Amino acid sequence: MTETTVTTQEGPDEAVPQPVTAGTGPGLLHRLRAPRRPRLWFEILLIALSYWTYSLVRNAVPEQRSEALRNADWIWKVEHQLGIAVEESVNHGVNSVTWLIVGMNYYYATLHFVVTLGVLVWLYRSHPGRYAATRLVLFATTGVALVGYYLYPLAPPRLMNGGDFVDTVMVHQTWGSMASGDLKNMSNQYAAMPSMHIGWSLWCGLTIFALASVPWVRVLGLLYPTATLVVIVATANHFWLDAVGGMACLAFGFTVARVWYGALPYTLPKLVPARGGPLPPKKAWAGS
């Protein structure tokens, strides 16, 4: 019987030949799960369509104002019992420094998208073998967040009844939130739990920390979600517990990717064959 040779990934960067018996191709499930080099046109279309769908579904969820306000009162009461209800103090303290709070308003409005897209582009160019699995984490995280918005409407602190929070966008007339000022009618204001600012920023931070080769860049990766946590609280857009919800959604996203690929995204091969080329054996990417 004749034999052929396929190129497999024995490490994150090296490819070595491994003989296989002709006619024993991988099964359909293996083909679907095997990391492959992403296609640019497909990724652009997928990301655009997915974000449009996410925005459409999120904003189509009934605002349920009265329930959202009751839930906010309950969250605030629980945080007082836990001794972590310091959002109001942080909000007032940062708001007293105009240049700082204005910068945070713009941070809240822009970096959420800019950094996430930047990390996706970096993965696509430098870690194609890990791109699809890491992207799956992000998509699964965002998808389960939509369930949270539907099942648990929550008003942000700045909209609480009887609260003394400052809506920093309104006060400083900056474009810092899709749910404040002139843009409030374009977004569901009562979709605060879970916080995808935390879910996405932590996804970015962990990805950078795990895969970047420059030490100071890895440190920045960890600082990014930390700074985001301060921003979402200082601008009165989220409670601390909203951030916990975002972390839980991210944990779900990693679980989905782990189950599908049989390995955590960051442990998959860095380089993979182009589409149409031979598949790597399962042991090269599923940790078996």
Tab-separated table of C-alpha atoms in Angstrom:
chain	number	residue	atom	x	y	z
A	1	MET	CA	0.000	0.000	0.000
A	2	THR	CA	1.369	3.391	-0.880
A	3	GLU	CA	2.065	6.028	1.672
A	4	THR	CA	1.861	9.811	1.519
A	5	THR	CA	3.229	12.468	3.780
A	6	VAL	CA	1.381	15.346	5.458
A	7	THR	CA	2.850	18.278	7.320
A	8	THR	CA	1.817	18.507	10.959
A	9	GLN	CA	2.396	20.940	13.794
A	10	GLU	CA	4.564	19.374	16.512
A	11	GLY	CA	5.031	22.698	18.250
A	12	PRO	CA	3.645	26.204	18.028
A	13	ASP	CA	5.893	27.170	15.122
A	14	GLU	CA	7.541	24.059	13.658
A	15	ALA	CA	6.076	21.762	11.019
A	16	VAL	CA	7.478	18.254	10.519
A	17	PRO	CA	6.456	15.480	8.108
A	18	GLN	CA	4.500	12.541	9.446
A	19	PRO	CA	3.599	9.478	7.369
A	20	VAL	CA	-0.006	8.395	7.182
A	21	THR	CA	-1.655	5.549	5.390
A	22	ALA	CA	-3.470	6.556	2.218
A	23	GLY	CA	-7.222	6.358	2.336
A	24	THR	CA	-7.510	6.962	6.088
A	25	GLY	CA	-8.639	10.569	6.001
A	26	PRO	CA	-9.957	12.386	9.074
A	27	GLY	CA	-13.655	12.299	9.914
A	28	LEU	CA	-16.074	15.159	9.355
A	29	LEU	CA	-15.995	16.251	13.006
A	30	HIS	CA	-12.222	16.432	12.967
A	31	ARG	CA	-12.327	18.531	9.807
A	32	LEU	CA	-14.831	20.929	11.339
A	33	ARG	CA	-12.843	21.281	14.562
A	34	ALA	CA	-9.326	21.416	13.123
A	35	PRO	CA	-7.730	24.899	13.186
A	36	ARG	CA	-7.382	26.334	9.684
A	37	ARG	CA	-6.056	29.595	8.306
A	38	PRO	CA	-8.897	32.148	8.329
A	39	ARG	CA	-10.098	33.848	5.164
A	40	LEU	CA	-10.112	37.656	5.283
A	41	TRP	CA	-13.320	38.261	3.339
A	42	PHE	CA	-15.206	35.729	5.445
A	43	GLU	CA	-13.957	37.174	8.726
A	44	ILE	CA	-14.883	40.736	7.786
A	45	LEU	CA	-18.350	39.604	6.743
A	46	LEU	CA	-18.784	37.429	9.827
A	47	ILE	CA	-17.718	40.134	12.287
A	48	ALA	CA	-19.866	42.802	10.626
A	49	LEU	CA	-22.907	40.526	10.490
A	50	SER	CA	-22.404	39.306	14.041
A	51	TYR	CA	-22.097	42.805	15.502
A	52	TRP	CA	-25.143	43.972	13.558
A	53	THR	CA	-27.115	40.991	14.886
A	54	TYR	CA	-25.857	41.594	18.433
A	55	SER	CA	-26.872	45.253	18.338
A	56	LEU	CA	-30.242	44.417	16.808
A	57	VAL	CA	-31.065	41.748	19.384
A	58	ARG	CA	-29.731	43.764	22.334
A	59	ASN	CA	-31.773	46.799	21.416
A	60	ALA	CA	-34.847	44.710	20.595
A	61	VAL	CA	-34.976	43.349	24.152
A	62	PRO	CA	-37.859	45.101	25.978
A	63	GLU	CA	-36.454	47.853	28.165
A	64	GLN	CA	-38.726	46.898	31.102
A	65	ARG	CA	-37.899	50.075	32.968
A	66	SER	CA	-39.703	49.307	36.208
A	67	GLU	CA	-38.120	45.864	36.535
A	68	ALA	CA	-34.700	47.254	35.605
A	69	LEU	CA	-34.972	49.870	38.350
A	70	ARG	CA	-36.069	47.279	40.913
A	71	ASN	CA	-33.107	45.109	39.961
A	72	ALA	CA	-30.753	48.081	40.313
A	73	ASP	CA	-32.094	48.755	43.820
A	74	TRP	CA	-31.531	45.090	44.696
A	75	ILE	CA	-27.966	45.082	43.311
A	76	TRP	CA	-27.186	48.259	45.229
A	77	LYS	CA	-28.555	46.732	48.446
A	78	VAL	CA	-26.520	43.538	47.975
A	79	GLU	CA	-23.348	45.528	47.373
A	80	HIS	CA	-23.956	47.463	50.590
A	81	GLN	CA	-24.319	44.178	52.453
A	82	LEU	CA	-21.068	42.965	50.893
A	83	GLY	CA	-19.313	46.222	51.736
A	84	ILE	CA	-18.383	46.981	48.128
A	85	ALA	CA	-20.908	49.727	47.340
A	86	VAL	CA	-18.336	52.444	46.638
A	87	GLU	CA	-19.394	53.211	43.050
A	88	GLU	CA	-20.969	56.513	44.067
A	89	SER	CA	-17.791	57.698	45.778
A	90	VAL	CA	-15.677	56.723	42.756
A	91	ASN	CA	-18.126	58.448	40.429
A	92	HIS	CA	-18.081	61.714	42.381
A	93	GLY	CA	-14.353	61.641	43.002
A	94	VAL	CA	-13.375	61.158	39.358
A	95	ASN	CA	-16.055	63.566	38.148
A	96	SER	CA	-14.390	66.338	40.162
A	97	VAL	CA	-11.341	66.120	37.855
A	98	THR	CA	-12.697	67.355	34.544
A	99	TRP	CA	-9.887	66.261	32.239
A	100	LEU	CA	-9.888	62.790	33.783
A	101	ILE	CA	-13.612	62.124	33.530
A	102	VAL	CA	-13.806	63.546	30.001
A	103	GLY	CA	-11.002	61.191	28.990
A	104	MET	CA	-12.863	58.289	30.601
A	105	ASN	CA	-16.027	59.189	28.703
A	106	TYR	CA	-14.174	58.874	25.404
A	107	TYR	CA	-12.366	55.767	26.612
A	108	TYR	CA	-15.735	54.160	27.341
A	109	ALA	CA	-17.087	55.082	23.921
A	110	THR	CA	-14.144	54.100	21.728
A	111	LEU	CA	-11.611	51.635	23.119
A	112	HIS	CA	-14.277	48.981	23.647
A	113	PHE	CA	-14.411	48.600	19.870
A	114	VAL	CA	-10.964	49.779	18.767
A	115	VAL	CA	-8.912	47.498	21.024
A	116	THR	CA	-11.125	44.458	20.402
A	117	LEU	CA	-10.864	44.839	16.633
A	118	GLY	CA	-7.143	45.482	16.957
A	119	VAL	CA	-6.612	42.229	18.848
A	120	LEU	CA	-8.650	40.327	16.254
A	121	VAL	CA	-6.490	41.754	13.454
A	122	TRP	CA	-3.314	40.880	15.358
A	123	LEU	CA	-4.528	37.314	15.886
A	124	TYR	CA	-5.436	36.995	12.226
A	125	ARG	CA	-2.001	38.134	11.078
A	126	SER	CA	0.290	36.632	13.716
A	127	HIS	CA	-1.594	33.649	15.180
A	128	PRO	CA	-3.812	32.255	12.413
A	129	GLY	CA	-3.953	28.815	14.013
A	130	ARG	CA	-5.408	30.277	17.200
A	131	TYR	CA	-7.612	32.880	15.582
A	132	ALA	CA	-10.819	30.873	15.064
A	133	ALA	CA	-10.836	29.383	18.561
A	134	THR	CA	-10.109	32.719	20.238
A	135	ARG	CA	-12.757	34.406	18.103
A	136	LEU	CA	-15.200	31.680	19.171
A	137	VAL	CA	-14.569	32.634	22.800
A	138	LEU	CA	-15.510	36.234	22.014
A	139	PHE	CA	-18.625	35.264	20.066
A	140	ALA	CA	-19.861	32.795	22.698
A	141	THR	CA	-19.246	35.375	25.429
A	142	THR	CA	-21.292	37.967	23.569
A	143	GLY	CA	-24.034	35.504	22.704
A	144	VAL	CA	-24.666	34.434	26.283
A	145	ALA	CA	-24.645	38.099	27.333
A	146	LEU	CA	-27.731	38.622	25.181
A	147	VAL	CA	-29.514	36.038	27.306
A	148	GLY	CA	-28.581	38.047	30.380
A	149	TYR	CA	-29.956	41.251	28.894
A	150	TYR	CA	-33.262	39.532	28.202
A	151	LEU	CA	-33.639	37.702	31.507
A	152	TYR	CA	-32.263	40.372	33.829
A	153	PRO	CA	-32.903	43.965	32.736
A	154	LEU	CA	-30.838	46.298	34.884
A	155	ALA	CA	-30.639	50.061	35.093
A	156	PRO	CA	-27.128	51.516	35.290
A	157	PRO	CA	-26.289	53.498	38.449
A	158	ARG	CA	-26.741	56.853	36.685
A	159	LEU	CA	-30.434	56.018	36.064
A	160	MET	CA	-31.298	54.750	39.551
A	161	ASN	CA	-34.265	56.230	41.363
A	162	GLY	CA	-33.145	58.301	44.306
A	163	GLY	CA	-29.493	57.787	43.487
A	164	ASP	CA	-26.928	60.544	43.631
A	165	PHE	CA	-24.830	59.334	40.713
A	166	VAL	CA	-23.540	61.772	38.092
A	167	ASP	CA	-24.246	61.022	34.433
A	168	THR	CA	-20.832	62.190	33.302
A	169	VAL	CA	-21.759	62.328	29.615
A	170	MET	CA	-24.687	64.640	30.263
A	171	VAL	CA	-22.763	66.843	32.676
A	172	HIS	CA	-19.668	67.280	30.502
A	173	GLN	CA	-21.461	67.113	27.147
A	174	THR	CA	-19.160	64.469	25.739
A	175	TRP	CA	-19.879	61.554	23.455
A	176	GLY	CA	-19.070	58.883	25.996
A	177	SER	CA	-21.917	56.397	25.991
A	178	MET	CA	-24.423	55.031	23.524
A	179	ALA	CA	-26.921	55.087	26.377
A	180	SER	CA	-26.586	58.731	27.379
A	181	GLY	CA	-27.204	62.121	25.900
A	182	ASP	CA	-28.319	62.414	22.285
A	183	LEU	CA	-27.536	58.739	21.576
A	184	LYS	CA	-29.689	57.238	24.318
A	185	ASN	CA	-32.524	56.393	21.925
A	186	MET	CA	-30.159	54.246	19.839
A	187	SER	CA	-29.347	51.800	22.625
A	188	ASN	CA	-31.191	49.824	25.283
A	189	GLN	CA	-30.363	51.719	28.455
A	190	TYR	CA	-31.371	48.825	30.685
A	191	ALA	CA	-28.936	46.227	29.332
A	192	ALA	CA	-26.248	46.718	31.976
A	193	MET	CA	-25.908	43.131	33.234
A	194	PRO	CA	-23.540	41.606	32.226
A	195	SER	CA	-20.947	44.224	31.283
A	196	MET	CA	-19.489	43.452	27.874
A	197	HIS	CA	-16.992	46.259	28.395
A	198	ILE	CA	-15.494	43.915	30.973
A	199	GLY	CA	-16.124	40.735	28.997
A	200	TRP	CA	-14.443	42.083	25.868
A	201	SER	CA	-11.604	43.925	27.619
A	202	LEU	CA	-10.722	40.874	29.700
A	203	TRP	CA	-10.765	38.762	26.524
A	204	CYS	CA	-8.331	41.254	24.975
A	205	GLY	CA	-6.154	41.386	28.065
A	206	LEU	CA	-5.857	37.632	28.487
A	207	THR	CA	-5.157	37.139	24.787
A	208	ILE	CA	-2.398	39.738	24.786
A	209	PHE	CA	-0.904	38.407	28.010
A	210	ALA	CA	-0.925	34.810	26.763
A	211	LEU	CA	0.420	35.390	23.260
A	212	ALA	CA	2.470	38.593	23.194
A	213	SER	CA	6.238	38.106	23.255
A	214	VAL	CA	7.202	41.564	24.569
A	215	PRO	CA	6.977	41.774	28.397
A	216	TRP	CA	5.715	45.349	28.619
A	217	VAL	CA	2.985	44.590	26.066
A	218	ARG	CA	1.864	41.667	28.218
A	219	VAL	CA	1.680	44.003	31.219
A	220	LEU	CA	-0.437	46.449	29.197
A	221	GLY	CA	-2.718	43.549	28.352
A	222	LEU	CA	-3.447	43.021	32.033
A	223	LEU	CA	-3.806	46.738	32.746
A	224	TYR	CA	-6.419	47.220	30.024
A	225	PRO	CA	-9.330	45.349	31.704
A	226	THR	CA	-8.293	46.842	35.049
A	227	ALA	CA	-8.538	50.369	33.646
A	228	THR	CA	-11.831	49.461	31.970
A	229	LEU	CA	-13.277	48.368	35.303
A	230	VAL	CA	-12.445	51.755	36.807
A	231	VAL	CA	-13.937	53.550	33.806
A	232	ILE	CA	-17.279	51.745	33.779
A	233	VAL	CA	-17.739	52.491	37.480
A	234	ALA	CA	-16.470	56.090	37.380
A	235	THR	CA	-18.823	56.969	34.526
A	236	ALA	CA	-21.766	55.394	36.439
A	237	ASN	CA	-22.535	52.991	33.616
A	238	HIS	CA	-22.111	49.808	35.667
A	239	PHE	CA	-22.025	48.322	39.143
A	240	TRP	CA	-19.118	46.158	40.284
A	241	LEU	CA	-21.377	43.117	40.019
A	242	ASP	CA	-22.025	43.861	36.333
A	243	ALA	CA	-18.313	43.223	35.868
A	244	VAL	CA	-18.655	39.878	37.636
A	245	GLY	CA	-21.399	39.026	35.152
A	246	GLY	CA	-19.059	39.900	32.280
A	247	MET	CA	-16.372	37.634	33.711
A	248	ALA	CA	-18.872	34.781	34.036
A	249	CYS	CA	-19.851	35.196	30.383
A	250	LEU	CA	-16.179	35.075	29.370
A	251	ALA	CA	-15.705	31.884	31.371
A	252	PHE	CA	-18.621	30.411	29.424
A	253	GLY	CA	-16.967	31.483	26.165
A	254	PHE	CA	-13.709	29.743	27.065
A	255	THR	CA	-15.651	26.627	28.043
A	256	VAL	CA	-17.371	26.509	24.648
A	257	ALA	CA	-14.041	26.828	22.827
A	258	ARG	CA	-12.419	24.227	25.067
A	259	VAL	CA	-15.204	21.726	24.409
A	260	TRP	CA	-15.205	22.320	20.649
A	261	TYR	CA	-11.455	22.312	20.026
A	262	GLY	CA	-10.438	19.999	22.854
A	263	ALA	CA	-7.892	22.568	24.054
A	264	LEU	CA	-7.709	26.147	25.214
A	265	PRO	CA	-7.314	28.553	22.274
A	266	TYR	CA	-3.883	29.767	23.342
A	267	THR	CA	-2.426	26.235	23.320
A	268	LEU	CA	-3.378	25.521	19.703
A	269	PRO	CA	-0.694	25.669	16.985
A	270	LYS	CA	0.338	29.169	16.031
A	271	LEU	CA	0.671	28.270	12.338
A	272	VAL	CA	-1.663	25.988	10.395
A	273	PRO	CA	-2.040	24.824	6.784
A	274	ALA	CA	-3.844	27.028	4.304
A	275	ARG	CA	-7.354	25.973	3.361
A	276	GLY	CA	-7.222	23.119	0.903
A	277	GLY	CA	-3.993	21.836	2.430
A	278	PRO	CA	-3.596	18.752	4.633
A	279	LEU	CA	-5.201	18.759	8.070
A	280	PRO	CA	-2.982	18.541	11.146
A	281	PRO	CA	-3.506	15.357	13.190
A	282	LYS	CA	-5.694	15.750	16.216
A	283	LYS	CA	-2.786	15.347	18.624
A	284	ALA	CA	-1.249	18.527	17.252
A	285	TRP	CA	-4.109	20.740	18.391
A	286	ALA	CA	-6.365	18.917	20.832
A	287	GLY	CA	-3.830	18.091	23.484
A	288	SER	CA	-4.230	14.336	22.969
